[in-house]
């Protein structure tokens, strides 16, 4: 049974920024802390590690209050952005630096035996991350914090590392906070997502759950949903909101008052494309538009960027693209049901 | 951007004038001294005594400066700004003051008629005209070099490395000795070498605090006054040789430090 990390009313004030008060309770598994630069991600990490003193609140680890302890007594492991390896020590001496347990099994697990005798100056970015992780793991931390471990790595290096890293982390069975501002990385790594904005948690939960039900427009944009449309409710009729987006009125099922500003979160796979107005359909919204861009979004799917008076993205298969002969500049109709978009606060 | 030779030569020409000005007198001094004269000087008990006094006092001064200066340098490298600027200015003061002014100030405190001077003398530790007096003079004049150099070396140590050490379960003292000090070591050694060389060459404050026992610079001066320029030459050449070794060691250390900090 691993120790839980409990954070209660944690607050840190800077002259131009306040983090918290934050409340979090984290069990074993990877919690990805996602947020833009300046959201307070690194501050939170440093507070937990004891590198910054909090102004108020408690941090406890397995019931043990740690917020007043110096970093060396917290048993909180931290992997810095670029590894922060000691340049005057070999890879082996870096890993052995704070070891409380023999390092051989962890070195083997991470498959870095061949690096042990090397100087840290010669390591690649990915190798540095792995050595830094090994160095933290051999101290037997009860919580592990990873501060943007993939920043400044190229995509192939990220891919190669991600699987190995995730398997290693999951096997640890301790709470892990993984900081990133990249939603793709978050999707790949997260058991749980915590979204931070301006020093506050705006939403947390499993990635699919947050992706399906983002709490705000900010969250929807940040987890990478293409269509986050800003609009205003004109009137409500027969239980449907008539929302003005750009110059266009769309009909949406949802709760809001007339005059209220809202954001519509619409997954692009909910939008269908048609060449003609055609027969009546159950889709309440049929919008004329022009294709502005076609982007491959997978092996056999395309993201079609439309201008319908506002920007709208639709996902189509390669086959549909060929059958409808979709090209840039072509005029098409985009359809979606009134129930497809999620109505969220605009923040 | 590539800089062509013809764009650089005015800088080189002006610099060459200055370099020539450094080298010519030293070369002339060497040319005027024969190896036999230097050997003869090294056989002279007075010269040997001065050489010993200089080497011994400069070494003790350097060790004292290390002991007291390194912690201060570390503190300065990590201190909040307002207090730091003031201290930095204070540390520069002995460097920019004429050493004779340092001598006057030191005599005021340690002189035979001062209370400290009398106390020292009564304990059998004369604070003037003694080895200790020479060390006091050298420490005043030369130790700022160590502090400044070591502070720069500490400032170059990435603080995240110290933080990493702490999160790995290592306390602040051990972190200092296992991370900070090793990474700043080359810079600190360079500072120590500069301090040693400056202490070895100290003349003004030393002359006022201790005409005897005589250091090399004082002996050179005495030789010049009593027996003329030519008799001061061999000693001057010996000092030049020691300084040259110190400067070359310093360059070697600087190279080592640069390699240490490359990533």
Coordinates of C-alpha atoms in Angstrom, one line a residue:
Chain A
X1 CA 0.0 0.0 0.0
X2 CA 1.6 3.2 -1.1
X3 CA 1.4 6.5 0.8
X4 CA -1.1 9.1 -0.3
X5 CA -0.1 12.7 -1.0
X6 CA -2.5 15.1 0.6
X7 CA -2.4 18.8 -0.1
X8 CA -4.7 21.0 1.9
X9 CA -5.2 24.8 1.3
X10 CA -1.6 25.1 0.0
X11 CA -0.9 28.7 -0.8
X12 CA 2.2 30.6 -2.1
X13 CA 2.1 34.3 -2.8
X14 CA 4.4 36.1 -5.1
X15 CA 4.3 39.9 -5.8
X16 CA 2.5 39.2 -9.1
X17 CA 1.1 35.7 -8.7
X18 CA -0.7 33.6 -6.2
X19 CA -0.8 29.8 -6.2
X20 CA -3.7 28.2 -4.5
X21 CA -5.2 27.7 -2.0
X22 CA -4.9 24.2 -3.5
X23 CA -6.5 21.0 -2.3
X24 CA -5.3 17.7 -3.9
X25 CA -5.4 14.1 -2.9
X26 CA -3.2 11.8 -4.9
X27 CA -2.9 8.1 -4.7
X28 CA -0.5 5.8 -6.6
X29 CA -0.3 6.4 -10.4
X30 CA 0.6 9.2 -12.8
X31 CA -1.2 12.5 -12.2
X32 CA -0.3 14.8 -15.1
X33 CA -0.2 18.4 -14.1
X34 CA -1.2 20.2 -17.2
X35 CA -1.2 24.0 -17.7
X36 CA 0.3 26.9 -19.7
X37 CA 3.5 28.6 -18.7
X38 CA 3.0 30.6 -15.6
X39 CA 0.1 28.6 -14.4
X40 CA 2.1 27.6 -11.3
X41 CA 3.1 24.1 -12.2
X42 CA 6.8 24.4 -11.3
X43 CA 5.9 26.4 -8.2
X44 CA 3.6 23.6 -7.0
X45 CA 6.4 21.0 -7.7
X46 CA 8.9 23.1 -5.7
X47 CA 6.5 23.5 -2.8
X48 CA 6.0 19.8 -2.6
X49 CA 9.7 19.1 -2.9
X50 CA 10.5 21.7 -0.2
X51 CA 12.6 24.0 -2.5
X52 CA 10.1 26.8 -1.9
X53 CA 8.5 27.5 1.4
X54 CA 4.7 27.8 1.3
X55 CA 2.8 30.7 2.9
X56 CA 0.0 28.5 4.2
X57 CA -1.5 25.1 4.0
X58 CA -0.4 21.5 4.7
X59 CA 1.3 18.8 2.7
X60 CA 1.2 15.3 4.1
X61 CA 2.6 12.1 2.8
X62 CA 1.2 8.9 4.1
X63 CA -0.2 10.9 7.1
X64 CA 3.2 12.4 7.9
X65 CA 3.2 16.3 7.7
X66 CA 6.1 17.3 5.5
X67 CA 5.5 21.0 4.7
X68 CA 7.9 22.1 7.4
X69 CA 10.6 19.6 6.7
X70 CA 13.8 20.5 4.7
X71 CA 13.8 18.8 1.2
X72 CA 16.3 16.1 2.2
X73 CA 13.9 14.8 4.8
X74 CA 10.7 14.7 2.7
X75 CA 11.3 11.6 0.7
X76 CA 10.0 13.4 -2.4
X77 CA 11.9 12.6 -5.5
X78 CA 12.3 15.3 -8.2
X79 CA 13.4 14.9 -11.8
X80 CA 14.4 18.3 -13.1
X81 CA 13.6 19.6 -16.6
X82 CA 17.0 18.8 -18.1
X83 CA 18.0 16.3 -15.5
X84 CA 20.3 18.6 -13.5
X85 CA 23.0 16.0 -13.4
X86 CA 26.2 16.7 -11.5
X87 CA 28.7 17.7 -14.1
X88 CA 31.7 16.7 -12.0
X89 CA 30.5 13.1 -11.4
X90 CA 30.3 10.2 -13.8
X91 CA 26.9 8.7 -14.6
X92 CA 27.5 6.0 -12.0
X93 CA 28.4 8.4 -9.3
X94 CA 25.4 10.6 -10.2
X95 CA 23.1 7.6 -9.7
X96 CA 24.8 6.4 -6.5
X97 CA 24.8 10.0 -5.1
X98 CA 21.8 9.7 -2.7
X99 CA 21.2 5.9 -3.1
X100 CA 19.4 4.2 -0.2
X101 CA 19.1 1.0 -2.2
X102 CA 21.5 -0.9 -4.6
X103 CA 21.2 0.9 -8.0
X104 CA 21.7 -2.2 -10.2
X105 CA 18.0 -3.3 -10.4
X106 CA 16.9 0.2 -11.3
X107 CA 19.7 0.7 -13.8
X108 CA 18.6 -2.6 -15.4
X109 CA 15.0 -1.7 -15.4
X110 CA 15.7 1.6 -17.2
X111 CA 18.2 -0.3 -19.5
X112 CA 21.0 2.2 -19.0
X113 CA 23.9 -0.1 -17.8
X114 CA 25.9 0.9 -20.8
X115 CA 25.9 4.6 -19.7
X116 CA 27.3 4.0 -16.2
X117 CA 31.0 4.7 -16.9
X118 CA 30.3 7.7 -19.1
X119 CA 30.7 11.3 -18.3
X120 CA 27.5 13.2 -18.1
X121 CA 28.7 15.8 -20.7
X122 CA 28.5 13.2 -23.5
X123 CA 24.9 12.1 -22.8
X124 CA 22.0 12.8 -25.2
X125 CA 19.0 14.6 -23.9
X126 CA 17.0 11.4 -23.5
X127 CA 19.8 9.6 -21.7
X128 CA 20.1 12.5 -19.3
X129 CA 16.4 12.1 -18.4
X130 CA 16.8 8.4 -17.7
X131 CA 19.9 8.9 -15.6
X132 CA 18.1 11.7 -13.6
X133 CA 15.2 9.3 -13.1
X134 CA 17.4 6.5 -11.9
X135 CA 19.2 8.9 -9.6
X136 CA 15.8 9.9 -8.0
X137 CA 14.5 6.3 -7.9
X138 CA 17.4 4.9 -5.9
X139 CA 16.6 7.3 -3.1
X140 CA 13.3 5.3 -2.7
X141 CA 11.0 8.4 -2.8
X142 CA 7.4 8.1 -1.6
X143 CA 6.4 10.6 -4.2
X144 CA 8.0 11.3 -7.5
X145 CA 7.8 14.7 -9.3
X146 CA 8.8 15.0 -12.9
X147 CA 9.1 18.6 -14.2
X148 CA 8.6 18.6 -17.9
X149 CA 10.8 15.5 -18.4
X150 CA 10.4 15.6 -22.2
X151 CA 10.9 19.3 -22.7
X152 CA 13.4 20.1 -25.5
X153 CA 13.5 16.5 -26.7
X154 CA 12.7 15.8 -30.4
X155 CA 9.6 13.8 -31.2
X156 CA 11.3 10.5 -32.0
X157 CA 13.3 10.7 -28.7
X158 CA 10.0 11.4 -26.9
X159 CA 8.3 8.4 -28.5
X160 CA 11.2 6.1 -27.6
X161 CA 11.2 7.3 -24.0
X162 CA 7.5 7.6 -23.4
X163 CA 6.8 3.8 -23.3
X164 CA 9.8 2.9 -21.2
X165 CA 9.1 5.8 -18.8
X166 CA 5.4 5.0 -18.4
X167 CA 6.0 1.3 -17.7
X168 CA 8.7 2.2 -15.1
X169 CA 6.5 4.8 -13.4
X170 CA 3.4 2.6 -13.2
X171 CA 5.4 -0.2 -11.7
X172 CA 6.5 2.1 -8.9
X173 CA 3.1 2.2 -7.2
X174 CA 3.6 5.6 -5.7
X175 CA 2.0 9.0 -6.4
X176 CA 3.7 10.6 -9.3
X177 CA 3.2 14.1 -10.5
X178 CA 4.1 14.6 -14.1
X179 CA 4.3 18.3 -15.2
X180 CA 3.8 19.2 -18.9
X181 CA 2.1 21.8 -21.1
X182 CA 1.7 19.3 -23.9
X183 CA -1.7 17.6 -24.2
X184 CA -0.4 14.8 -26.4
X185 CA 2.1 13.9 -23.7
X186 CA -0.6 14.2 -21.1
X187 CA -2.8 11.9 -23.0
X188 CA 0.0 9.3 -23.3
X189 CA 1.1 9.4 -19.7
X190 CA -1.8 10.3 -17.5
X191 CA -3.8 8.1 -15.2
X192 CA -5.3 11.3 -14.0
X193 CA -5.2 14.9 -15.3
X194 CA -5.0 18.0 -13.1
X195 CA -5.4 21.2 -15.1
X196 CA -3.9 24.3 -13.5
X197 CA -4.6 27.8 -14.6
X198 CA -3.4 31.0 -12.9
X199 CA -2.6 29.1 -9.7
X200 CA -5.9 27.3 -9.5
X201 CA -7.0 23.8 -10.3
X202 CA -9.7 24.2 -12.9
X203 CA -10.5 20.5 -13.5
X204 CA -9.2 17.1 -12.6
X205 CA -10.1 13.6 -13.6
X206 CA -9.2 10.8 -15.9
X207 CA -8.1 12.0 -19.4
X208 CA -11.0 10.5 -21.3
X209 CA -13.4 12.0 -18.8
X210 CA -11.9 15.5 -19.0
X211 CA -11.6 15.2 -22.8
X212 CA -15.3 14.3 -23.1
X213 CA -16.6 16.8 -20.5
X214 CA -14.2 19.8 -20.2
X215 CA -15.4 22.1 -17.5
X216 CA -14.5 25.3 -19.3
X217 CA -13.4 26.6 -22.7
X218 CA -9.8 26.9 -21.4
X219 CA -9.7 23.2 -20.4
X220 CA -11.2 22.2 -23.8
X221 CA -8.6 24.1 -25.7
X222 CA -5.9 22.9 -23.4
X223 CA -6.7 19.2 -23.8
X224 CA -6.6 19.7 -27.6
X225 CA -10.2 19.8 -28.7
X226 CA -10.2 21.6 -32.0
X227 CA -13.6 23.3 -31.9
X228 CA -14.1 25.7 -28.9
X229 CA -16.5 28.3 -30.3
X230 CA -17.1 31.5 -28.5
X231 CA -20.7 32.7 -28.7
X232 CA -23.7 34.5 -27.1
X233 CA -27.1 33.1 -26.4
X234 CA -29.7 35.2 -28.4
X235 CA -32.9 33.5 -27.3
X236 CA -34.2 30.2 -26.0
X237 CA -37.0 28.5 -28.0
X238 CA -38.5 25.0 -27.6
X239 CA -35.8 24.1 -25.1
X240 CA -33.0 24.9 -27.6
X241 CA -30.5 27.7 -27.2
X242 CA -30.0 29.9 -30.2
X243 CA -26.4 30.9 -30.0
X244 CA -24.7 33.5 -32.2
X245 CA -21.3 32.4 -33.2
X246 CA -19.5 34.9 -35.5
X247 CA -22.5 36.1 -37.5
X248 CA -24.2 32.7 -37.5
X249 CA -27.0 31.4 -35.4
X250 CA -26.7 27.8 -34.3
X251 CA -29.2 25.7 -32.2
X252 CA -27.8 24.0 -29.2
X253 CA -29.3 21.8 -26.5
X254 CA -28.1 23.1 -23.2
X255 CA -28.6 25.3 -20.2
X256 CA -28.0 29.0 -20.4
X257 CA -29.8 32.3 -20.2
X258 CA -30.5 34.7 -23.1
X259 CA -27.6 37.2 -23.4
X260 CA -25.1 34.9 -21.7
X261 CA -21.7 34.4 -23.2
X262 CA -20.9 30.7 -23.6
X263 CA -18.4 28.5 -25.3
X264 CA -19.4 25.5 -27.4
X265 CA -17.1 22.5 -27.3
X266 CA -17.6 20.4 -30.4
X267 CA -15.4 17.4 -31.2
X268 CA -14.6 17.5 -35.0
X269 CA -15.8 13.9 -35.4
X270 CA -19.3 15.2 -34.5
X271 CA -19.3 17.4 -37.6
X272 CA -20.4 15.8 -40.9
X273 CA -19.8 17.3 -44.4
X274 CA -22.3 17.4 -47.3
X275 CA -22.0 18.6 -50.9
X276 CA -25.6 19.7 -51.1
X277 CA -28.3 21.0 -48.7
X278 CA -30.2 17.7 -49.5
X279 CA -33.0 16.1 -47.7
X280 CA -34.3 17.2 -44.3
X281 CA -32.2 15.7 -41.5
X282 CA -32.3 15.4 -37.7
X283 CA -29.2 17.5 -37.5
X284 CA -30.5 20.9 -36.4
X285 CA -27.5 22.8 -37.8
X286 CA -26.5 22.9 -41.4
X287 CA -24.0 25.6 -42.3
X288 CA -22.6 26.6 -45.6
X289 CA -18.9 26.9 -45.6
X290 CA -15.6 26.9 -47.6
X291 CA -12.7 24.6 -47.0
X292 CA -9.7 26.5 -45.9
X293 CA -7.3 23.7 -45.1
X294 CA -7.0 19.9 -45.1
X295 CA -4.7 18.4 -42.6
X296 CA -3.9 14.7 -42.2
X297 CA -4.9 13.8 -38.6
X298 CA -4.1 10.1 -38.7
X299 CA -3.3 7.3 -41.0
X300 CA -6.7 7.5 -42.7
X301 CA -8.4 10.5 -41.3
X302 CA -8.3 14.2 -42.2
X303 CA -9.1 17.3 -40.3
X304 CA -11.0 19.8 -42.6
X305 CA -10.8 23.4 -41.5
X306 CA -13.9 25.3 -42.7
X307 CA -14.9 28.9 -42.8
X308 CA -18.7 29.0 -42.0
X309 CA -18.8 32.5 -40.7
X310 CA -16.6 31.2 -37.9
X311 CA -13.8 28.6 -38.0
X312 CA -15.0 25.0 -37.7
X313 CA -13.1 21.8 -37.9
X314 CA -14.6 18.5 -39.1
X315 CA -12.9 15.1 -39.1
X316 CA -13.5 12.9 -42.2
X317 CA -12.0 9.6 -43.3
X318 CA -9.7 9.3 -46.3
X319 CA -12.5 7.5 -48.1
X320 CA -15.0 10.4 -47.6
X321 CA -12.4 12.9 -48.7
X322 CA -12.0 11.0 -52.0
X323 CA -15.7 10.4 -52.5
X324 CA -16.7 14.0 -51.8
X325 CA -13.6 15.2 -53.6
X326 CA -12.8 17.6 -50.8
X327 CA -10.2 20.2 -51.8
X328 CA -9.2 23.6 -50.5
X329 CA -11.6 26.3 -51.7
X330 CA -14.5 23.9 -52.2
X331 CA -18.0 24.9 -50.9
X332 CA -19.6 22.4 -48.6
X333 CA -22.3 22.1 -45.9
X334 CA -21.3 21.2 -42.4
X335 CA -23.9 19.6 -40.2
X336 CA -24.0 18.8 -36.5
X337 CA -26.8 17.9 -34.0
X338 CA -28.0 20.4 -31.4
X339 CA -26.9 17.8 -28.8
X340 CA -23.4 17.5 -30.1
X341 CA -21.7 20.6 -28.6
X342 CA -21.1 20.9 -24.9
X343 CA -22.0 24.3 -23.5
X344 CA -19.4 25.5 -21.1
X345 CA -18.5 28.8 -19.4
X346 CA -16.4 31.0 -21.6
X347 CA -13.8 32.0 -18.9
Chain B
X1 CA 30.2 36.8 -38.3
X2 CA 33.7 36.4 -39.7
X3 CA 36.1 39.1 -38.7
X4 CA 38.9 39.6 -41.2
X5 CA 42.5 40.2 -40.3
X6 CA 42.6 43.7 -41.8
X7 CA 39.7 44.7 -39.5
X8 CA 41.5 43.6 -36.5
X9 CA 45.0 44.8 -37.1
X10 CA 44.6 48.3 -35.5
X11 CA 43.6 46.6 -32.3
X12 CA 46.5 44.3 -32.5
X13 CA 49.0 47.1 -33.3
X14 CA 47.9 49.2 -30.3
X15 CA 47.9 46.2 -28.1
X16 CA 51.4 45.2 -29.3
X17 CA 52.7 48.6 -28.1
X18 CA 51.5 47.8 -24.6
X19 CA 52.7 44.2 -24.7
X20 CA 56.1 45.5 -25.8
X21 CA 56.0 47.9 -22.9
X22 CA 55.5 45.0 -20.5
X23 CA 58.1 42.8 -22.0
X24 CA 60.9 45.1 -22.8
X25 CA 61.9 46.1 -19.2
X26 CA 61.6 42.5 -18.1
X27 CA 63.8 41.3 -20.9
X28 CA 66.3 44.1 -20.3
X29 CA 66.4 43.0 -16.6
X30 CA 67.0 39.4 -17.7
X31 CA 69.7 40.5 -20.2
X32 CA 71.5 42.5 -17.5
X33 CA 71.7 39.5 -15.1
X34 CA 73.9 36.5 -15.7
X35 CA 73.0 33.0 -14.4
X36 CA 76.1 33.2 -12.3
X37 CA 74.8 36.3 -10.5
X38 CA 71.5 34.6 -9.8
X39 CA 73.3 31.5 -8.4
X40 CA 75.5 33.7 -6.3
X41 CA 72.4 35.5 -5.0
X42 CA 70.8 32.2 -4.2
X43 CA 73.9 31.3 -2.2
X44 CA 73.6 34.5 -0.2
X45 CA 72.1 33.9 3.3
X46 CA 70.3 37.3 3.2
X47 CA 68.6 36.4 -0.1
X48 CA 67.7 32.9 1.0
X49 CA 66.3 34.2 4.3
X50 CA 64.1 36.8 2.3
X51 CA 63.0 34.0 -0.1
X52 CA 62.0 31.8 2.8
X53 CA 60.2 34.7 4.6
X54 CA 58.3 35.5 1.5
X55 CA 57.3 32.0 0.6
X56 CA 56.3 31.1 4.1
X57 CA 54.3 34.2 4.9
X58 CA 52.5 34.2 1.5
X59 CA 51.5 30.6 2.0
X60 CA 50.2 31.2 5.5
X61 CA 48.3 34.3 4.3
X62 CA 46.8 32.3 1.5
X63 CA 45.6 29.5 3.8
X64 CA 44.1 32.1 6.2
X65 CA 42.4 33.8 3.3
X66 CA 41.0 30.4 2.2
X67 CA 39.7 29.6 5.6
X68 CA 38.0 32.9 6.2
X69 CA 37.4 34.0 2.7
X70 CA 35.7 31.0 1.1
X71 CA 32.7 31.0 3.5
X72 CA 32.3 34.7 2.9
X73 CA 32.6 34.3 -0.9
X74 CA 29.9 31.5 -0.7
X75 CA 27.7 33.7 1.4
X76 CA 28.1 36.6 -1.0
X77 CA 27.3 34.4 -4.0
X78 CA 24.0 33.4 -2.4
X79 CA 23.1 36.6 -0.5
X80 CA 20.2 38.9 -1.3
X81 CA 21.2 41.9 -3.2
X82 CA 20.9 45.0 -1.0
X83 CA 23.4 43.9 1.7
X84 CA 25.6 42.3 -0.8
X85 CA 26.4 45.4 -2.9
X86 CA 27.6 47.2 0.2
X87 CA 29.9 44.3 1.3
X88 CA 31.3 43.9 -2.2
X89 CA 32.3 47.6 -2.1
X90 CA 33.9 47.1 1.3
X91 CA 35.9 44.1 0.0
X92 CA 37.2 46.1 -2.9
X93 CA 38.5 48.8 -0.7
X94 CA 41.8 47.2 0.4
X95 CA 42.5 46.4 -3.3
X96 CA 42.1 50.0 -4.5
X97 CA 43.8 51.7 -1.5
X98 CA 47.5 52.4 -1.8
X99 CA 49.1 49.7 0.3
X100 CA 50.9 52.3 2.4
X101 CA 47.5 53.6 3.5
X102 CA 46.7 50.1 4.5
X103 CA 50.0 50.1 6.4
X104 CA 49.1 53.3 8.2
X105 CA 45.7 51.8 9.1
X106 CA 47.2 48.5 10.3
X107 CA 49.9 50.3 12.4
X108 CA 47.1 52.3 14.0
X109 CA 45.6 49.0 15.3
X110 CA 48.6 46.7 15.6
X111 CA 51.4 49.2 16.2
X112 CA 53.7 48.8 19.2
X113 CA 51.9 51.6 21.1
X114 CA 48.4 50.3 20.3
X115 CA 46.5 48.3 22.9
X116 CA 46.4 45.2 20.6
X117 CA 50.1 45.7 19.9
X118 CA 50.9 45.9 23.6
X119 CA 48.7 42.8 24.3
X120 CA 50.4 40.8 21.6
X121 CA 53.9 41.8 22.7
X122 CA 53.1 40.8 26.3
X123 CA 52.0 37.4 25.1
X124 CA 55.2 37.0 23.1
X125 CA 53.4 37.6 19.8
X126 CA 54.7 40.9 18.4
X127 CA 52.3 42.3 15.9
X128 CA 55.0 44.4 14.1
X129 CA 58.4 43.4 12.9
X130 CA 57.5 39.7 12.9
X131 CA 56.3 37.0 10.6
X132 CA 52.8 37.6 12.0
X133 CA 53.1 41.3 11.1
X134 CA 53.9 40.4 7.5
X135 CA 50.9 38.0 7.3
X136 CA 48.7 40.7 8.7
X137 CA 49.8 43.1 6.0
X138 CA 49.5 40.6 3.2
X139 CA 46.1 39.4 4.4
X140 CA 44.8 43.0 4.3
X141 CA 46.0 43.7 0.9
X142 CA 45.7 40.3 -0.9
X143 CA 42.8 38.4 0.5
X144 CA 40.1 40.4 -1.4
X145 CA 41.4 38.8 -4.6
X146 CA 40.4 35.4 -3.2
X147 CA 37.0 36.5 -2.1
X148 CA 36.2 38.1 -5.5
X149 CA 37.4 35.1 -7.5
X150 CA 35.8 32.5 -5.3
X151 CA 32.5 34.5 -5.3
X152 CA 32.5 34.4 -9.0
X153 CA 33.1 30.7 -9.0
X154 CA 30.3 30.0 -6.5
X155 CA 27.9 32.2 -8.6
X156 CA 28.6 30.0 -11.6
X157 CA 27.4 26.9 -9.8
X158 CA 23.9 26.1 -11.0
X159 CA 21.6 26.3 -8.0
X160 CA 19.4 23.6 -9.3
X161 CA 22.3 21.2 -8.8
X162 CA 22.3 22.1 -5.1
X163 CA 18.5 21.7 -5.1
X164 CA 18.8 18.3 -6.8
X165 CA 21.2 17.2 -4.1
X166 CA 18.8 18.2 -1.4
X167 CA 15.9 16.3 -3.0
X168 CA 18.2 13.3 -3.2
X169 CA 18.3 13.2 0.6
X170 CA 21.6 15.1 1.2
X171 CA 21.6 17.9 3.7
X172 CA 22.9 21.4 3.2
X173 CA 26.5 20.9 4.6
X174 CA 27.1 17.7 2.6
X175 CA 25.6 19.3 -0.5
X176 CA 28.2 22.1 -0.1
X177 CA 31.1 19.7 0.2
X178 CA 29.9 17.2 -2.4
X179 CA 28.4 19.6 -5.1
X180 CA 29.1 23.3 -4.6
X181 CA 32.7 23.2 -3.5
X182 CA 33.9 20.6 -6.1
X183 CA 32.2 22.7 -8.9
X184 CA 33.7 25.9 -7.6
X185 CA 37.1 24.4 -6.8
X186 CA 39.0 25.5 -9.9
X187 CA 37.9 29.1 -9.4
X188 CA 38.7 29.0 -5.7
X189 CA 42.2 27.6 -6.5
X190 CA 42.7 30.4 -9.0
X191 CA 41.7 32.9 -6.4
X192 CA 44.2 31.3 -3.9
X193 CA 46.9 31.5 -6.5
X194 CA 46.2 35.2 -7.2
X195 CA 46.2 35.9 -3.5
X196 CA 49.5 34.0 -3.0
X197 CA 51.1 35.9 -5.9
X198 CA 49.9 39.2 -4.6
X199 CA 51.0 38.4 -1.0
X200 CA 54.4 37.4 -2.3
X201 CA 54.7 40.8 -4.1
X202 CA 53.3 42.9 -1.2
X203 CA 55.6 45.7 -0.4
X204 CA 54.0 48.9 0.9
X205 CA 52.0 47.7 3.9
X206 CA 54.6 45.1 4.6
X207 CA 57.4 47.6 4.7
X208 CA 55.5 49.6 7.3
X209 CA 54.5 46.7 9.4
X210 CA 57.8 44.7 9.2
X211 CA 61.0 46.2 7.9
X212 CA 62.4 43.0 9.5
X213 CA 62.2 40.0 8.9
X214 CA 62.7 41.0 5.3
X215 CA 60.5 39.7 2.5
X216 CA 61.9 39.5 -1.1
X217 CA 60.3 42.8 -2.2
X218 CA 61.6 44.6 0.9
X219 CA 65.1 43.0 0.4
X220 CA 65.1 44.1 -3.2
X221 CA 64.3 47.6 -2.2
X222 CA 67.0 47.6 0.6
X223 CA 69.6 46.2 -1.9
X224 CA 68.7 48.9 -4.4
X225 CA 69.0 51.7 -1.8
X226 CA 72.2 50.5 -0.2
X227 CA 74.1 49.0 -3.1
X228 CA 72.6 50.3 -6.3
X229 CA 70.4 49.0 -9.1
X230 CA 72.6 46.2 -10.3
X231 CA 72.7 44.5 -6.9
X232 CA 68.8 44.4 -6.9
X233 CA 68.7 42.7 -10.2
X234 CA 69.2 39.0 -9.2
X235 CA 66.5 39.2 -6.6
X236 CA 64.1 40.9 -9.1
X237 CA 64.8 38.1 -11.6
X238 CA 64.0 35.4 -9.0
X239 CA 60.7 37.1 -8.1
X240 CA 59.9 37.3 -11.8
X241 CA 60.5 33.6 -12.2
X242 CA 58.1 32.8 -9.3
X243 CA 55.5 35.2 -10.6
X244 CA 55.8 33.6 -14.0
X245 CA 55.1 30.1 -12.6
X246 CA 52.1 31.4 -10.7
X247 CA 50.6 33.1 -13.8
X248 CA 51.1 30.0 -15.9
X249 CA 49.4 27.8 -13.2
X250 CA 46.6 30.3 -13.2
X251 CA 46.0 29.9 -16.9
X252 CA 46.0 26.1 -16.6
X253 CA 43.4 26.3 -13.8
X254 CA 41.2 28.7 -15.8
X255 CA 41.2 26.1 -18.6
X256 CA 40.3 23.4 -16.2
X257 CA 37.4 25.5 -14.8
X258 CA 36.1 26.2 -18.3
X259 CA 36.0 22.5 -19.0
X260 CA 34.2 21.8 -15.7
X261 CA 31.4 24.1 -16.6
X262 CA 30.8 23.0 -20.2
X263 CA 27.7 21.0 -20.6

